[in-house]
Amino acid sequence: MWPFGSVLFLVLVGSPVSGTSGLKTITVKAGENVILPCRDPNINQVSVLEWNRTDLQENEYVFFYRSGEPFLAGQPESFKNRVFLKNNQTKDGDLSVVLKNLKIEDSGTYKSRVLKTGTKISLSQTLPICSIHLVVSPPDPKIISAEPGEDIILPSSICLCVLQETQEERFGELLL
């Protein structure tokens, strides 16, 4: 029994990062900002921090931080200029990110992974530090009220769609 106990101790204590302590659910409304909280006091220096959503492609990520700077290549357009470190750096084990101007499409499960400085394994071999299920619901309806005789401005939007046909498409039958 003793040899098994020492192996288990090595696996738990010797692993490069700690595993997830459970899935947290955060519910917010579209248009709001949210902090995806993540803290591990055992992490002092971070070589690489990655936040990912489980439905993204293998080479895509929500947020990637390397050598003290955000790394933007591989970040889908839908996340560009919307995801930032909470404190502009990983300090005191705070790995939290802010996701701004939420969209319903942002709903999903987010996981953070870390490579500590000096670690000799790949990021894919690490266990998630934090796992968060984000639920983005539609915004509350805006209530507009007025007294009889008052003017009101109703919010609206216009979408102008321009269709462009080539000459071949327009006169395709004549060219045959």
mmCIF file of C-alpha atoms in Angstrom:
data_model
loop_
_atom_site.group_PDB
_atom_site.id
_atom_site.type_symbol
_atom_site.label_atom_id
_atom_site.label_comp_id
_atom_site.label_asym_id
_atom_site.label_seq_id
_atom_site.Cartn_x
_atom_site.Cartn_y
_atom_site.Cartn_z
ATOM 1 C CA MET A 1 0.000 0.000 0.000
ATOM 2 C CA TRP A 2 2.875 2.399 0.723
ATOM 3 C CA PRO A 3 4.258 2.526 -2.879
ATOM 4 C CA PHE A 4 0.817 3.415 -4.256
ATOM 5 C CA GLY A 5 0.468 6.220 -1.711
ATOM 6 C CA SER A 6 3.802 7.741 -2.731
ATOM 7 C CA VAL A 7 2.837 7.670 -6.425
ATOM 8 C CA LEU A 8 -0.488 9.325 -5.644
ATOM 9 C CA PHE A 9 1.330 11.971 -3.581
ATOM 10 C CA LEU A 10 3.704 12.651 -6.496
ATOM 11 C CA VAL A 11 0.828 13.005 -8.953
ATOM 12 C CA LEU A 12 -1.088 15.412 -6.725
ATOM 13 C CA VAL A 13 1.847 17.482 -5.482
ATOM 14 C CA GLY A 14 4.162 17.218 -8.487
ATOM 15 C CA SER A 15 1.703 18.223 -11.189
ATOM 16 C CA PRO A 16 2.527 21.532 -12.912
ATOM 17 C CA VAL A 17 -0.911 23.047 -12.296
ATOM 18 C CA SER A 18 -3.865 22.196 -10.140
ATOM 19 C CA GLY A 19 -7.024 20.848 -11.675
ATOM 20 C CA THR A 20 -10.369 22.534 -11.855
ATOM 21 C CA SER A 21 -12.256 22.827 -8.612
ATOM 22 C CA GLY A 22 -15.618 22.544 -10.335
ATOM 23 C CA LEU A 23 -17.663 24.229 -13.000
ATOM 24 C CA LYS A 24 -18.958 27.665 -11.990
ATOM 25 C CA THR A 25 -21.996 29.102 -13.762
ATOM 26 C CA ILE A 26 -22.319 32.833 -14.422
ATOM 27 C CA THR A 27 -25.504 34.289 -15.904
ATOM 28 C CA VAL A 28 -25.485 37.790 -17.420
ATOM 29 C CA LYS A 29 -27.442 39.794 -19.962
ATOM 30 C CA ALA A 30 -26.345 40.644 -23.499
ATOM 31 C CA GLY A 31 -24.618 44.017 -23.737
ATOM 32 C CA GLU A 32 -23.104 43.786 -20.247
ATOM 33 C CA ASN A 33 -19.475 43.141 -19.301
ATOM 34 C CA VAL A 34 -18.464 40.118 -17.244
ATOM 35 C CA ILE A 35 -15.389 39.042 -15.315
ATOM 36 C CA LEU A 36 -14.502 35.388 -15.784
ATOM 37 C CA PRO A 37 -12.912 34.920 -12.359
ATOM 38 C CA CYS A 38 -9.885 32.706 -11.933
ATOM 39 C CA ARG A 39 -7.340 32.755 -9.140
ATOM 40 C CA ASP A 40 -4.628 30.338 -8.135
ATOM 41 C CA PRO A 41 -2.407 31.655 -5.335
ATOM 42 C CA ASN A 42 0.162 28.946 -6.149
ATOM 43 C CA ILE A 43 0.936 30.610 -9.492
ATOM 44 C CA ASN A 44 3.496 33.408 -9.218
ATOM 45 C CA GLN A 45 4.935 33.746 -12.712
ATOM 46 C CA VAL A 46 3.001 32.824 -15.821
ATOM 47 C CA SER A 47 4.767 32.007 -19.053
ATOM 48 C CA VAL A 48 1.519 31.370 -20.957
ATOM 49 C CA LEU A 49 -2.148 31.900 -20.062
ATOM 50 C CA GLU A 50 -4.895 30.666 -22.347
ATOM 51 C CA TRP A 51 -8.645 31.124 -21.993
ATOM 52 C CA ASN A 52 -10.620 28.955 -24.366
ATOM 53 C CA ARG A 53 -14.234 28.071 -25.041
ATOM 54 C CA THR A 54 -14.873 24.385 -25.530
ATOM 55 C CA ASP A 55 -16.641 24.794 -28.897
ATOM 56 C CA LEU A 56 -13.807 26.696 -30.624
ATOM 57 C CA GLN A 57 -11.477 25.097 -33.152
ATOM 58 C CA GLU A 58 -8.195 23.614 -31.907
ATOM 59 C CA ASN A 59 -6.077 26.568 -33.095
ATOM 60 C CA GLU A 60 -8.501 29.252 -31.815
ATOM 61 C CA TYR A 61 -8.787 30.758 -28.357
ATOM 62 C CA VAL A 62 -10.685 33.463 -26.487
ATOM 63 C CA PHE A 63 -7.578 35.036 -24.921
ATOM 64 C CA PHE A 64 -3.888 34.141 -25.094
ATOM 65 C CA TYR A 65 -1.197 35.815 -22.973
ATOM 66 C CA ARG A 66 2.497 35.062 -23.499
ATOM 67 C CA SER A 67 5.636 36.716 -22.151
ATOM 68 C CA GLY A 68 3.667 39.518 -20.514
ATOM 69 C CA GLU A 69 1.667 40.468 -23.619
ATOM 70 C CA PRO A 70 -1.658 39.460 -25.188
ATOM 71 C CA PHE A 71 -1.142 37.412 -28.351
ATOM 72 C CA LEU A 72 -3.888 38.129 -30.898
ATOM 73 C CA ALA A 73 -3.170 35.719 -33.767
ATOM 74 C CA GLY A 74 -5.678 32.872 -33.574
ATOM 75 C CA GLN A 75 -8.313 34.900 -31.748
ATOM 76 C CA PRO A 76 -11.662 34.775 -33.604
ATOM 77 C CA GLU A 77 -12.989 38.127 -34.847
ATOM 78 C CA SER A 78 -15.938 37.828 -32.474
ATOM 79 C CA PHE A 79 -13.555 38.225 -29.488
ATOM 80 C CA LYS A 80 -11.188 40.885 -30.884
ATOM 81 C CA ASN A 81 -11.020 44.038 -28.724
ATOM 82 C CA ARG A 82 -13.482 42.494 -26.242
ATOM 83 C CA VAL A 83 -11.314 40.316 -23.957
ATOM 84 C CA PHE A 84 -8.705 41.685 -21.544
ATOM 85 C CA LEU A 85 -6.872 40.653 -18.411
ATOM 86 C CA LYS A 86 -8.714 42.015 -15.394
ATOM 87 C CA ASN A 87 -5.595 43.733 -14.021
ATOM 88 C CA ASN A 88 -3.570 44.090 -17.255
ATOM 89 C CA GLN A 89 -1.186 41.460 -15.895
ATOM 90 C CA THR A 90 -1.174 38.142 -14.089
ATOM 91 C CA LYS A 91 -0.452 39.195 -10.525
ATOM 92 C CA ASP A 92 -0.810 37.300 -7.240
ATOM 93 C CA GLY A 93 -2.326 34.330 -9.057
ATOM 94 C CA ASP A 94 -5.159 36.407 -10.586
ATOM 95 C CA LEU A 95 -5.845 34.958 -14.036
ATOM 96 C CA SER A 96 -9.271 36.598 -14.462
ATOM 97 C CA VAL A 97 -10.319 38.107 -17.780
ATOM 98 C CA VAL A 98 -12.995 40.649 -18.667
ATOM 99 C CA LEU A 99 -15.307 39.928 -21.599
ATOM 100 C CA LYS A 100 -16.968 43.150 -22.780
ATOM 101 C CA ASN A 101 -20.238 43.840 -24.575
ATOM 102 C CA LEU A 102 -21.571 40.300 -24.277
ATOM 103 C CA LYS A 103 -23.502 38.650 -27.074
ATOM 104 C CA ILE A 104 -25.848 35.687 -26.759
ATOM 105 C CA GLU A 105 -23.347 33.776 -28.927
ATOM 106 C CA ASP A 106 -20.760 34.159 -26.125
ATOM 107 C CA SER A 107 -22.626 31.539 -24.081
ATOM 108 C CA GLY A 108 -20.573 28.410 -23.466
ATOM 109 C CA THR A 109 -17.992 26.768 -21.238
ATOM 110 C CA TYR A 110 -14.727 28.662 -20.792
ATOM 111 C CA LYS A 111 -11.536 27.097 -19.423
ATOM 112 C CA SER A 112 -8.221 28.623 -18.439
ATOM 113 C CA ARG A 113 -4.866 26.856 -18.690
ATOM 114 C CA VAL A 114 -1.469 28.055 -17.535
ATOM 115 C CA LEU A 115 2.152 27.230 -18.171
ATOM 116 C CA LYS A 116 4.305 28.376 -15.302
ATOM 117 C CA THR A 117 7.679 29.890 -16.081
ATOM 118 C CA GLY A 118 10.248 27.103 -16.356
ATOM 119 C CA THR A 119 7.690 24.350 -17.085
ATOM 120 C CA LYS A 120 8.805 21.799 -19.675
ATOM 121 C CA ILE A 121 5.399 20.542 -20.868
ATOM 122 C CA SER A 122 2.972 21.783 -23.506
ATOM 123 C CA LEU A 123 -0.139 23.778 -22.686
ATOM 124 C CA SER A 124 -2.390 20.980 -23.945
ATOM 125 C CA GLN A 125 -0.938 18.665 -21.271
ATOM 126 C CA THR A 126 -2.019 20.916 -18.400
ATOM 127 C CA LEU A 127 -5.269 20.654 -16.495
ATOM 128 C CA PRO A 128 -7.680 23.596 -16.570
ATOM 129 C CA ILE A 129 -7.243 25.989 -13.643
ATOM 130 C CA CYS A 130 -10.803 27.341 -13.883
ATOM 131 C CA SER A 131 -13.926 26.223 -15.728
ATOM 132 C CA ILE A 132 -16.837 28.611 -16.117
ATOM 133 C CA HIS A 133 -20.162 28.054 -17.839
ATOM 134 C CA LEU A 134 -21.314 31.435 -19.141
ATOM 135 C CA VAL A 135 -25.006 31.930 -19.903
ATOM 136 C CA VAL A 136 -25.828 35.124 -21.806
ATOM 137 C CA SER A 137 -29.535 35.949 -21.876
ATOM 138 C CA PRO A 138 -31.300 38.607 -23.960
ATOM 139 C CA PRO A 139 -31.211 42.117 -22.502
ATOM 140 C CA ASP A 140 -34.169 43.437 -20.561
ATOM 141 C CA PRO A 141 -36.660 45.238 -22.797
ATOM 142 C CA LYS A 142 -36.427 49.003 -22.702
ATOM 143 C CA ILE A 143 -39.550 50.604 -21.291
ATOM 144 C CA ILE A 144 -40.416 53.926 -22.848
ATOM 145 C CA SER A 145 -43.202 55.932 -21.307
ATOM 146 C CA ALA A 146 -44.656 59.348 -22.015
ATOM 147 C CA GLU A 147 -47.555 61.494 -20.976
ATOM 148 C CA PRO A 148 -50.230 62.394 -23.531
ATOM 149 C CA GLY A 149 -48.911 65.074 -25.856
ATOM 150 C CA GLU A 150 -45.207 64.316 -25.186
ATOM 151 C CA ASP A 151 -42.849 63.295 -27.952
ATOM 152 C CA ILE A 152 -40.884 60.060 -27.698
ATOM 153 C CA ILE A 153 -38.044 58.633 -29.710
ATOM 154 C CA LEU A 154 -38.281 54.929 -30.396
ATOM 155 C CA PRO A 155 -34.985 53.087 -30.831
ATOM 156 C CA SER A 156 -34.635 51.477 -34.222
ATOM 157 C CA SER A 157 -32.017 50.273 -36.610
ATOM 158 C CA ILE A 158 -31.795 50.066 -40.354
ATOM 159 C CA CYS A 159 -29.920 47.455 -42.282
ATOM 160 C CA LEU A 160 -29.018 48.427 -45.809
ATOM 161 C CA CYS A 161 -28.145 45.378 -47.838
ATOM 162 C CA VAL A 162 -26.612 45.840 -51.269
ATOM 163 C CA LEU A 163 -26.733 43.035 -53.743
ATOM 164 C CA GLN A 164 -24.312 43.143 -56.607
ATOM 165 C CA GLU A 165 -24.853 41.013 -59.662
ATOM 166 C CA THR A 166 -22.257 40.397 -62.294
ATOM 167 C CA GLN A 167 -23.208 40.825 -65.914
ATOM 168 C CA GLU A 168 -22.877 37.062 -66.390
ATOM 169 C CA GLU A 169 -25.391 36.408 -63.600
ATOM 170 C CA ARG A 170 -27.841 38.997 -64.899
ATOM 171 C CA PHE A 171 -27.704 37.889 -68.516
ATOM 172 C CA GLY A 172 -26.657 34.285 -67.950
ATOM 173 C CA GLU A 173 -29.311 32.859 -70.246
ATOM 174 C CA LEU A 174 -28.212 35.100 -73.111
ATOM 175 C CA LEU A 175 -24.580 33.985 -72.848
ATOM 176 C CA LEU A 176 -25.385 30.282 -73.135
#
